[in-house]
Coordinates of C-alpha atoms and ligand atoms in Angstrom, one line a residue:
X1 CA 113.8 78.6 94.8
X2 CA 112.8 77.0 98.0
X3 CA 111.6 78.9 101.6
X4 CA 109.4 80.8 99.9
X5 CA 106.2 81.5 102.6
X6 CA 102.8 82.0 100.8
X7 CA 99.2 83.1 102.5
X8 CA 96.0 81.1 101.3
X9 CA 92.4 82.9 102.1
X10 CA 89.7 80.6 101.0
X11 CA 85.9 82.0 99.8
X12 CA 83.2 80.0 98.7
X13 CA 81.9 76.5 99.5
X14 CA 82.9 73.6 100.7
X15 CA 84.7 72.3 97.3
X16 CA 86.4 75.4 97.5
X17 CA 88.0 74.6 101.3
X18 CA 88.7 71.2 99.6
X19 CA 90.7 72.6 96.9
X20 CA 92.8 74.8 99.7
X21 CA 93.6 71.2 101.0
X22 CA 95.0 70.1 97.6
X23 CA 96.6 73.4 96.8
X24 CA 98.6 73.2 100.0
X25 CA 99.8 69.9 99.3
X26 CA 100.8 71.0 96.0
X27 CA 102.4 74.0 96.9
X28 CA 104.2 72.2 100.0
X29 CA 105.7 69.0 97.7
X30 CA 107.5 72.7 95.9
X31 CA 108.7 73.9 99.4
X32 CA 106.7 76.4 99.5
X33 CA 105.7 76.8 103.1
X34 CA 102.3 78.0 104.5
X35 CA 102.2 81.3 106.8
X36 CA 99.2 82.3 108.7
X37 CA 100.0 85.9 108.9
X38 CA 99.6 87.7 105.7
X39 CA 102.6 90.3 106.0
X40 CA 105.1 86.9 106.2
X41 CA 103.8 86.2 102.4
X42 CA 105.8 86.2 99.6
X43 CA 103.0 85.0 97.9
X44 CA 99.0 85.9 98.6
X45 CA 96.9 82.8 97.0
X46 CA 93.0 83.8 96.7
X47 CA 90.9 80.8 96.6
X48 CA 87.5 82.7 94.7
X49 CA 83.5 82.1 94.5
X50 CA 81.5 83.9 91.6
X51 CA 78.3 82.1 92.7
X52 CA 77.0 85.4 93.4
X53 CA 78.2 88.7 92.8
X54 CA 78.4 89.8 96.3
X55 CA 80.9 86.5 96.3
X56 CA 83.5 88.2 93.8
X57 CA 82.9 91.8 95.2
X58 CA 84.0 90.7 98.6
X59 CA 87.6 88.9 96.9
X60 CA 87.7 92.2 94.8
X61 CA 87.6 94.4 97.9
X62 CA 90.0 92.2 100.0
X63 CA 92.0 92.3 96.4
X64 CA 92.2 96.0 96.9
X65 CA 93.1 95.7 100.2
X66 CA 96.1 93.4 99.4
X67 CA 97.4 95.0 96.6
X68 CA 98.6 98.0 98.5
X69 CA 101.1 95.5 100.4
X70 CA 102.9 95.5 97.2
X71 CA 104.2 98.9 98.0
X72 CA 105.5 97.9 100.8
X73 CA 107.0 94.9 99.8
X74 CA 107.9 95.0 96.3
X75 CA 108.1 91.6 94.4
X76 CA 105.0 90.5 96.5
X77 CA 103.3 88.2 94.3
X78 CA 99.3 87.9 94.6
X79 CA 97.2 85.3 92.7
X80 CA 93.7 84.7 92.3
X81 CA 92.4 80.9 91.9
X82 CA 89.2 79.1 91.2
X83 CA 85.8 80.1 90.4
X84 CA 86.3 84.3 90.1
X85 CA 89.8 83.2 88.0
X86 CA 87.8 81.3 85.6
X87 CA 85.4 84.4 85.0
X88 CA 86.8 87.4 85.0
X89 CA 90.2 86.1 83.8
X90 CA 92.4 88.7 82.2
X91 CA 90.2 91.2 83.2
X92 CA 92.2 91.1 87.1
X93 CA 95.1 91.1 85.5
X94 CA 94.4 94.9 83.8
X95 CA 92.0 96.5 86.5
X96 CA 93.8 94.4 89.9
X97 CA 97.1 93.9 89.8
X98 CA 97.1 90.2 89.9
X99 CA 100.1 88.7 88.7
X100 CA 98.6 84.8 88.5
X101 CA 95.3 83.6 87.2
X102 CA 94.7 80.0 88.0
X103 CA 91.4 78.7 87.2
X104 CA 90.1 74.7 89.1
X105 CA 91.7 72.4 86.6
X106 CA 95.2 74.5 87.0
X107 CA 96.7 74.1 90.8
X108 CA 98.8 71.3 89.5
X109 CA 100.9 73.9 87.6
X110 CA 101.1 76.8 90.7
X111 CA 104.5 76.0 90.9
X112 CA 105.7 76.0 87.6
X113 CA 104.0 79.4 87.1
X114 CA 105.2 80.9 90.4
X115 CA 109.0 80.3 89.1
X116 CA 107.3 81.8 85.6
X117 CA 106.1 84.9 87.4
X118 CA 110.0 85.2 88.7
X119 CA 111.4 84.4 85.5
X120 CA 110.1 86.6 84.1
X121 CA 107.6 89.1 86.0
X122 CA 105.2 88.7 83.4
X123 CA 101.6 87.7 84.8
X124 CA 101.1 84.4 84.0
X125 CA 97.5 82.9 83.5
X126 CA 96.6 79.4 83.3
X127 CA 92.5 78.7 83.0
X128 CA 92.3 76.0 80.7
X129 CA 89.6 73.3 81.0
X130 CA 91.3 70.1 81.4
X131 CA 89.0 67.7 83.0
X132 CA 91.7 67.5 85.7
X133 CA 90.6 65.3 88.9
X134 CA 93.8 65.6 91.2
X135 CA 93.4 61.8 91.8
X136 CA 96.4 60.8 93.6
X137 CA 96.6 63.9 95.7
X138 CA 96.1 63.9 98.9
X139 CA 95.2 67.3 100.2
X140 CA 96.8 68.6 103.2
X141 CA 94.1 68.6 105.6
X142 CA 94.0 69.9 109.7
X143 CA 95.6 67.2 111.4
X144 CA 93.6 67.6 114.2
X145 CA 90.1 67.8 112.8
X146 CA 87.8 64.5 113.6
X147 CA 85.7 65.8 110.4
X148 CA 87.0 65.2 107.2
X149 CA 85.9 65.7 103.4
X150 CA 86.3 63.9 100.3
X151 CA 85.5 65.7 96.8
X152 CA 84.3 62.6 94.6
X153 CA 83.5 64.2 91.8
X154 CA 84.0 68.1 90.2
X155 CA 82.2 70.3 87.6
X156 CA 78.6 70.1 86.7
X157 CA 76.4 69.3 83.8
X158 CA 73.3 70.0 85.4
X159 CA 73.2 74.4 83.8
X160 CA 70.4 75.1 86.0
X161 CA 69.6 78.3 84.2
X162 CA 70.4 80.8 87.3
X163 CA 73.9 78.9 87.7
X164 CA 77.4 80.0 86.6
X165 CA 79.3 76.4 88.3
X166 CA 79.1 74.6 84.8
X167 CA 81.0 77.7 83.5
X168 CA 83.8 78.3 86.0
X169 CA 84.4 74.7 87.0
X170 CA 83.6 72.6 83.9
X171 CA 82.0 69.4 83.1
X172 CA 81.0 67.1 85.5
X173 CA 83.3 64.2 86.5
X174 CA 83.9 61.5 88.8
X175 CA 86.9 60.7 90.8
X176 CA 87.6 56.8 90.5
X177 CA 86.8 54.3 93.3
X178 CA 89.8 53.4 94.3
X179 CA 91.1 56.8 94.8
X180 CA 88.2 57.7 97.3
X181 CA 88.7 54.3 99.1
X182 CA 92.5 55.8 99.3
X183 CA 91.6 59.0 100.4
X184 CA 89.1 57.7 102.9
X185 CA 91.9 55.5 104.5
X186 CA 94.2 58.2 104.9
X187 CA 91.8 60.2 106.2
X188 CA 90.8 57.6 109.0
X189 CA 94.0 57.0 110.1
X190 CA 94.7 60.8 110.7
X191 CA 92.1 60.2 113.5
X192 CA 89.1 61.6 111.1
X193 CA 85.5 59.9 112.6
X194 CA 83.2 61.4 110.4
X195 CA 83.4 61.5 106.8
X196 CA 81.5 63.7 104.4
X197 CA 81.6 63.1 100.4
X198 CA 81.0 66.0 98.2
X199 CA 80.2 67.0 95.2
X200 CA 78.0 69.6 93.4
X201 CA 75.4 66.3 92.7
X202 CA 76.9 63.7 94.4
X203 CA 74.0 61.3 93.4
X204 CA 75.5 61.4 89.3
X205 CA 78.9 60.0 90.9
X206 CA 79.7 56.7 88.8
X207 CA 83.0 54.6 87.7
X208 CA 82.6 52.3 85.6
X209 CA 79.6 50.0 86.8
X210 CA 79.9 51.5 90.3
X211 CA 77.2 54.2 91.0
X212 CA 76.9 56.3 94.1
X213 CA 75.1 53.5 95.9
X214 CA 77.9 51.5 95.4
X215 CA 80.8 54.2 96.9
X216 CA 78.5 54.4 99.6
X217 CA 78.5 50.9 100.5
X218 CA 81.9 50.5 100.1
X219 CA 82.9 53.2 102.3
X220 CA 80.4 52.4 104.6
X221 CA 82.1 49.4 105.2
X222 CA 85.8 50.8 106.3
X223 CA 86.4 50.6 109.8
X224 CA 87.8 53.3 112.2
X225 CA 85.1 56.1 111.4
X226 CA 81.4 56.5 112.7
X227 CA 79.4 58.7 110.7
X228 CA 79.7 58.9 107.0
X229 CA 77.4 61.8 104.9
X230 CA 77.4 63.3 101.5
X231 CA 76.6 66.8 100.0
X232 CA 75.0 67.7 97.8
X233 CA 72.2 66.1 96.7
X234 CA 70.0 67.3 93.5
X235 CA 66.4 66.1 94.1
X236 CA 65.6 64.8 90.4
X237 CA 68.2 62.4 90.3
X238 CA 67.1 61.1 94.2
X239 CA 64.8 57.5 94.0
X240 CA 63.9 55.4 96.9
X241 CA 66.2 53.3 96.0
X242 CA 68.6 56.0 97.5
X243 CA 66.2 56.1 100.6
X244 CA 66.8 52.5 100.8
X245 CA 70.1 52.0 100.9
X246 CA 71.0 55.2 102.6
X247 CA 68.6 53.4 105.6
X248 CA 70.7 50.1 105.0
X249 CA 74.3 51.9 105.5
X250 CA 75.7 51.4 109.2
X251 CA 77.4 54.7 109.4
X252 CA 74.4 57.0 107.5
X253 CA 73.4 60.2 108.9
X254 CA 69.5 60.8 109.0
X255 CA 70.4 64.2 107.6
X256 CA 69.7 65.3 103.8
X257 CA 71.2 68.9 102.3
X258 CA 68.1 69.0 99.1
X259 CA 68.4 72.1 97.5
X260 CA 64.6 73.3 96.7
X261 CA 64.9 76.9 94.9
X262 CA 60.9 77.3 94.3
X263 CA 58.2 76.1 95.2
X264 CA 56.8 77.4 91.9
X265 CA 56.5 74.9 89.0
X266 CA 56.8 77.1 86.5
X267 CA 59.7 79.0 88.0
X268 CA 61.5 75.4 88.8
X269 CA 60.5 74.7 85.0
X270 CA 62.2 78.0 84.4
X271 CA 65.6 77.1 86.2
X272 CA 65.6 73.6 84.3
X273 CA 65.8 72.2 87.7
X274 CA 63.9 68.7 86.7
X275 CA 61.2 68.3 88.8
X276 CA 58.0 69.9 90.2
X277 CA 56.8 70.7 93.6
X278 CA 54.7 67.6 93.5
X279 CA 57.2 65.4 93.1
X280 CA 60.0 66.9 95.9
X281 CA 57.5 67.0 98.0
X282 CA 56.8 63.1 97.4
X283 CA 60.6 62.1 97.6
X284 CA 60.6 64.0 101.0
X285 CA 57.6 62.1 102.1
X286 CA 59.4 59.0 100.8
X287 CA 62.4 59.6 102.6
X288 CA 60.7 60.1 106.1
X289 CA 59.0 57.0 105.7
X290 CA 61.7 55.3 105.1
X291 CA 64.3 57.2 107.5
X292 CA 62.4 58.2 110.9
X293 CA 63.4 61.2 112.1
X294 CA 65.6 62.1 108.9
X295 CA 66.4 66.1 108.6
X296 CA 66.1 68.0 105.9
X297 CA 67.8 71.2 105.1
X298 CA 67.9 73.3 102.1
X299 CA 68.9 76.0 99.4
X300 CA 66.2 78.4 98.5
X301 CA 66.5 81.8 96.1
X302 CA 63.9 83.9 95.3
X303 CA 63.3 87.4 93.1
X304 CA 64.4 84.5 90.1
X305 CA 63.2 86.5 86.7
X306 CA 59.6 86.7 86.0
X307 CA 58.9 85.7 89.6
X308 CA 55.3 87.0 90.9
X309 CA 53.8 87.1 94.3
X310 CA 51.8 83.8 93.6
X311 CA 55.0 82.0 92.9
X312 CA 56.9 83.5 95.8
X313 CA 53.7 83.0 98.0
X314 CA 53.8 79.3 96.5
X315 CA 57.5 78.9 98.0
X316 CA 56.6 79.9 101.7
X317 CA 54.0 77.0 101.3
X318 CA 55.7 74.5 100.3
X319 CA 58.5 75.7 103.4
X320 CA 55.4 76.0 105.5
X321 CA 54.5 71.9 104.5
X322 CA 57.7 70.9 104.6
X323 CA 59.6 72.6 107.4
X324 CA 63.0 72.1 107.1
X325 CA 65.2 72.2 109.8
X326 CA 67.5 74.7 108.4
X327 CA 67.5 76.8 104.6
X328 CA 70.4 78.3 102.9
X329 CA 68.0 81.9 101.5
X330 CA 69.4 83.8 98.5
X331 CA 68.0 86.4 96.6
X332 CA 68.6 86.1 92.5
X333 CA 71.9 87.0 91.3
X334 CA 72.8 87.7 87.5
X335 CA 75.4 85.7 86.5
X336 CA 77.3 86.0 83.2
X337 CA 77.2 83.0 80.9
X338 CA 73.7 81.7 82.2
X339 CA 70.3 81.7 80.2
X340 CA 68.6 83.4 83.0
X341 CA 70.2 86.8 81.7
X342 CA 67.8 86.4 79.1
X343 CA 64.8 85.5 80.9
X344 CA 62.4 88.7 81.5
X345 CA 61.3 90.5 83.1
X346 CA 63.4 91.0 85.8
X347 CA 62.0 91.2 89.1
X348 CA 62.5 94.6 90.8
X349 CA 65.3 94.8 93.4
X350 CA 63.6 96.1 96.1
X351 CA 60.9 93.4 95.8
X352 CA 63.2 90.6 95.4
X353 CA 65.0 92.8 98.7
X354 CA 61.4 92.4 100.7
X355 CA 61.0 88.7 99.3
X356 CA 64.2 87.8 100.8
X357 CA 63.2 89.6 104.1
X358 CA 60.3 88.1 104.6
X359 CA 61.2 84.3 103.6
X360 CA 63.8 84.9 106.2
X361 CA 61.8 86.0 109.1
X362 CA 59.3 82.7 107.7
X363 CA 62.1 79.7 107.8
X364 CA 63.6 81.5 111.1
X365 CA 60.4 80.6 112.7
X366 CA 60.2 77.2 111.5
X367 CA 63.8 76.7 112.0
X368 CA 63.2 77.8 115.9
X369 CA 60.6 75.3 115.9
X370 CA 62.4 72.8 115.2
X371 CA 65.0 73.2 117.4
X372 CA 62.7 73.6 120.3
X373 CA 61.6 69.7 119.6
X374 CA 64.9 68.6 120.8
X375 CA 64.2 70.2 124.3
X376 CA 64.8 66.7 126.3
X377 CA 65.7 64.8 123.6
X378 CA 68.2 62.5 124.1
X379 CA 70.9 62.1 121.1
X380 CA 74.4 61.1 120.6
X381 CA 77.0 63.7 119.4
X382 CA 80.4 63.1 118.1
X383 CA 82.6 65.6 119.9
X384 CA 84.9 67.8 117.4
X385 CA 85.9 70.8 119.8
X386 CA 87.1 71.8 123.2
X387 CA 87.4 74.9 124.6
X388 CA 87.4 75.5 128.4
X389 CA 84.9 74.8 129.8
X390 CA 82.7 73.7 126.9
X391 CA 82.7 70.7 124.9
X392 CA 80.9 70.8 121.4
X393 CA 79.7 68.1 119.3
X394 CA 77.2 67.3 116.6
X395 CA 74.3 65.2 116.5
X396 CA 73.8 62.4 113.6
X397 CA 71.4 64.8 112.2
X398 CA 73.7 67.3 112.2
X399 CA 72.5 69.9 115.1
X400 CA 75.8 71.4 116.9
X401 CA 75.4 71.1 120.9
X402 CA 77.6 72.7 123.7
X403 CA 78.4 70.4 126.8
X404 CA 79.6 72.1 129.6
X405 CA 82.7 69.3 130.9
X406 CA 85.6 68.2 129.3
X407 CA 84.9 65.3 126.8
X408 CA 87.0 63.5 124.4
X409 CA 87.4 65.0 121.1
X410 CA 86.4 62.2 118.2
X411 CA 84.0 59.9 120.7
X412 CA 80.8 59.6 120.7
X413 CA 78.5 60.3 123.5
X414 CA 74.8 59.8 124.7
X415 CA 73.2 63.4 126.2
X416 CA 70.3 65.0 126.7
X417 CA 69.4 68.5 125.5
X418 CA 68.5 70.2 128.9
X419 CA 67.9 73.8 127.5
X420 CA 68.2 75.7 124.3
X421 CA 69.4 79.5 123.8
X422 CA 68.5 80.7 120.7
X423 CA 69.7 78.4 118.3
X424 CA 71.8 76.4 120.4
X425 CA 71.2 73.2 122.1
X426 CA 72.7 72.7 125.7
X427 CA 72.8 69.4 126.6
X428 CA 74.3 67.1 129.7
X429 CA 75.8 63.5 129.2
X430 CA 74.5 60.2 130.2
X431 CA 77.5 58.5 129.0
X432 CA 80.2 57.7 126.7
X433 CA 78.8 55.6 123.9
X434 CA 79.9 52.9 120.6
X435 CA 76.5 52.7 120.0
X436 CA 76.4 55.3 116.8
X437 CA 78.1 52.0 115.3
X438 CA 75.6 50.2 115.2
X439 CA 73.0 52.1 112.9
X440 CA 69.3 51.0 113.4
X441 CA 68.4 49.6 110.1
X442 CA 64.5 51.1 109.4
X443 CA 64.4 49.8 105.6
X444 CA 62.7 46.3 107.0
X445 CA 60.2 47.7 109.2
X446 CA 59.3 50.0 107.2
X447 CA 59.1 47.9 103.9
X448 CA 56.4 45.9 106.5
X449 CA 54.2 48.7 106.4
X450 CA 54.6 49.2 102.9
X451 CA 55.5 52.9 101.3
Ligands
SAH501 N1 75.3 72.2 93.4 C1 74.5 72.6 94.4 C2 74.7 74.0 94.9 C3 75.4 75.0 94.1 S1 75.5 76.6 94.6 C4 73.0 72.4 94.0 O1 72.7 72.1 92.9 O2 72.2 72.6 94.8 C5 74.6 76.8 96.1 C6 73.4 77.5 96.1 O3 73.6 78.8 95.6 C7 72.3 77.0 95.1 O4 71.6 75.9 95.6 C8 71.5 78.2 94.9 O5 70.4 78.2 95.8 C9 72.4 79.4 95.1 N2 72.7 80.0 93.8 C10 73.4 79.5 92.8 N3 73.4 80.5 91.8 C11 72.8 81.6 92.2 C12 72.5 82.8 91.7 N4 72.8 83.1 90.4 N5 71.8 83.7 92.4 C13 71.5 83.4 93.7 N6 71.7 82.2 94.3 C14 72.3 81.3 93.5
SF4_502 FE1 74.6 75.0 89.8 FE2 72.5 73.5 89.3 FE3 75.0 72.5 89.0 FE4 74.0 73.0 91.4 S1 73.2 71.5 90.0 S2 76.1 73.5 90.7 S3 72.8 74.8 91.1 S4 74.1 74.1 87.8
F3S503 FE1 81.4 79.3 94.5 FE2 82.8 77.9 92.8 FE3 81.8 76.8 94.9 S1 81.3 79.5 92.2 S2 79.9 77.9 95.2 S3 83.3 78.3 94.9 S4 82.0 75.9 92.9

């Protein structure tokens, strides 16, 4: 059965667009080859989120959608993967049609359940927990791209209360060393400059003695890249020993993605997040002592059950102290699985509605702010895109910025940010730069003046 052409639509985050690289690798080492236009499918692979419900209504919908091309082209074979798989299970089987269910730990076995399906054109599910890793797999990745991403680890064991990951993708596990060195080679000499590492906590990474610290160093030190960051980091498990060595590492980005929720104790105590306000305040203070100039950005939710106006009010504060550069806003959604189902009372949906509203139109200010402090900045960008007559690169602290000339794609330049429309810094070159290289250390200054 070879020639077969299948369609890949990926939701979710950035594990999820990870995965697509390993399922296409999978599915290619099979023959199956990749189309880009969904009516040249034989087969329609849907790469799902359930974070949120209005994740796995939007896959139901374009489920929907799809489903009628089976009419048109009987035999059509449509499969739903990952996250909403692992949920809902049988379940799309009875109310959508599906013919495969293929939960996180499963891609290995596509194939074999594709030529299943055609045996014998029985649905075939597969959403067994295995602990599964895909070490030695090297996901098919866009050749072209100078930004690249390496899952180190999968599942989580954090069951923050609000949280249906630890459910759909398992326990928490790490990939080994070795294979990330591999993965970061292959990766580098596919022209990729910048490296991200992720993770749902990518601080817990560990094989054998070797903790995160220790992966970090270690790819730090490969040659042939600039910029190396991770994501994403949960706040109780981050130390200033982190702050140190992250200042210490040649290729560190002074950018940190630290997921806040609350700024209410109680509410935090409530999510079994592990820590208080007080003490994520103090690790960001920490951190910009240590890291001049580091940028923060974050994850914040609010109408969380039993939420009140002081607790909400409590969360605009803290945003107000902090003033992160940029914040993911969500507004509680019930998951199933999750011990917030049981937490009462709920707050009202049209309050949680304004909450979210509001904290928007609150971060969006601060967020402006910020991005008006780089109005004749000068920063270096790596350049990932261009597009006549507009080259567009990112900064080390991760702020995208449009060049009007033709620059090289993967090199770093120097620039200044001459104006700024809306969110969008326009900047000019002074010129073409190795200096990103050579990372200022902080740490010893800064241990001078003592924390
Ligand atoms: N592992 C990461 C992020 C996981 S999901 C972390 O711990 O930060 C990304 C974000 O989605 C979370 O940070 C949270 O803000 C949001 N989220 C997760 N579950 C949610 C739910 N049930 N309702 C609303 N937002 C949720
Ligand atoms: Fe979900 Fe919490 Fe795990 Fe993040 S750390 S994936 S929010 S349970
Ligand atoms: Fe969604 Fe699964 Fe990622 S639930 S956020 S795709 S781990």
């Amino acid at each position: 059965m070879c020639e077969l052409k299948f369609y890949i639509k990926v939701y979710g985050c950035q594990m999820n667009q990870y995965d697509a690289g390993v399922i296409r690798r999978i599915m290619e080492e099979s023959n199956f080859i990749e189309v880009s236009d969904v009516k040249e499918a034989d087969i329609i692979l849907v790469l799902t989120c359930s974070v949120r419900s209005h994740a796995e209504i939007r896959a139901l919908g374009q489920l929907n959608f799809w489903r009628r091309l089976k009419y048109e082209k009987p035999g059509l074979i449509i499969g739903v993967l990952g996250c909403m798989a692992q949920n809902l299970k049988d379940l799309l089987i009875e109310k959508f049609n599906v013919d495969l269910v293929v939960g996180s730990d499963q891609y290995r076995f596509l194939p074999k359940l594709i030529n299943e399906y055609y045996k014998t054109k029985l649905p075939q599910v597969a959403t067994e927990f295995t602990m599964e890793n895909y070490e030695h797999i090297i996901p098919k990745t866009n050749n072209a791209s100078v930004v690249g991403y390496i899952s180190i680890m999968r599942g989580c064991n954090n069951y923050c209360s609000y949280c249906i990951v630890p459910y759909v993708r398992g326990r928490e596990r790490s990939k080994s060393l070795s294979q990330i060195v591999t993965e970061a080679e292959s990766l580098i000499r596919h022209g990729v400059k910048e490296i991200t590492l992720i993770g749902q906590n990518v601080l817990a990474w560990h094989d054998n003695n070797a903790d995160f610290l220790t992966l970090l160093k270690e790819i730090d030190q490969l040659d042939g890249y600039y910029r190396l960051r991770f994501l994403t980091s949960h706040p109780k498990d981050l130390t200033v020993k982190h702050w140190e060595t992250f200042s210490q590492l040649k290729k560190f980005c002074p950018y940190i993605h630290l997921p806040l929720q609350s700024g209410s104790n109680r509410i935090l105590a409530l999510m079994n997040r592990g820590y208080t306000k007080e003490e994520y305040l103090e690790k960001v203070m920490q951190g910009r002592q240590i890291i001049p100039d580091l940028v923060f950005t974050t994850d914040v939710m609010v109408g969380f059950p039993t939420e009140t106006d002081d607790d909400y009010k409590e969360t605009l504060d803290l945003l107000g102290k902090i003033k992160f550069d940029f914040a993911y806003m969500f507004k509680y959604s019930e998951r199933p699985y999750t011990k917030a189902q049981k937490i009462t009372p709920k707050v009202d949906a049209k309050i949680a509605q304004e909450r979210l509203i509001r904290l928007i139109e609150y971060q969006n200010k601060i967020t402006k702010e910020r991005i008006n402090s780089y109005l004749n900045k000068e920063c270096e960008i790596l350049v990932e895109f261009y597009t006549y007559p507009y080259s567009k690169g990112r900064t080390k602290d991760n702020k995208m910025v449009i060049i009007k000339d033709k620059l090289e794609i993967g090199e770093i330049y120097r620039c200044r940010i001459t104006n700024i429309k809306g969110w969008t810094l326009i900047g000019e070159i002074i010129d073409k730069s190795n200096c990103n290289v050579q990372n200022k250390v902080y740490y010893i200054e800064n241990l001078k003046e003592g924390l």
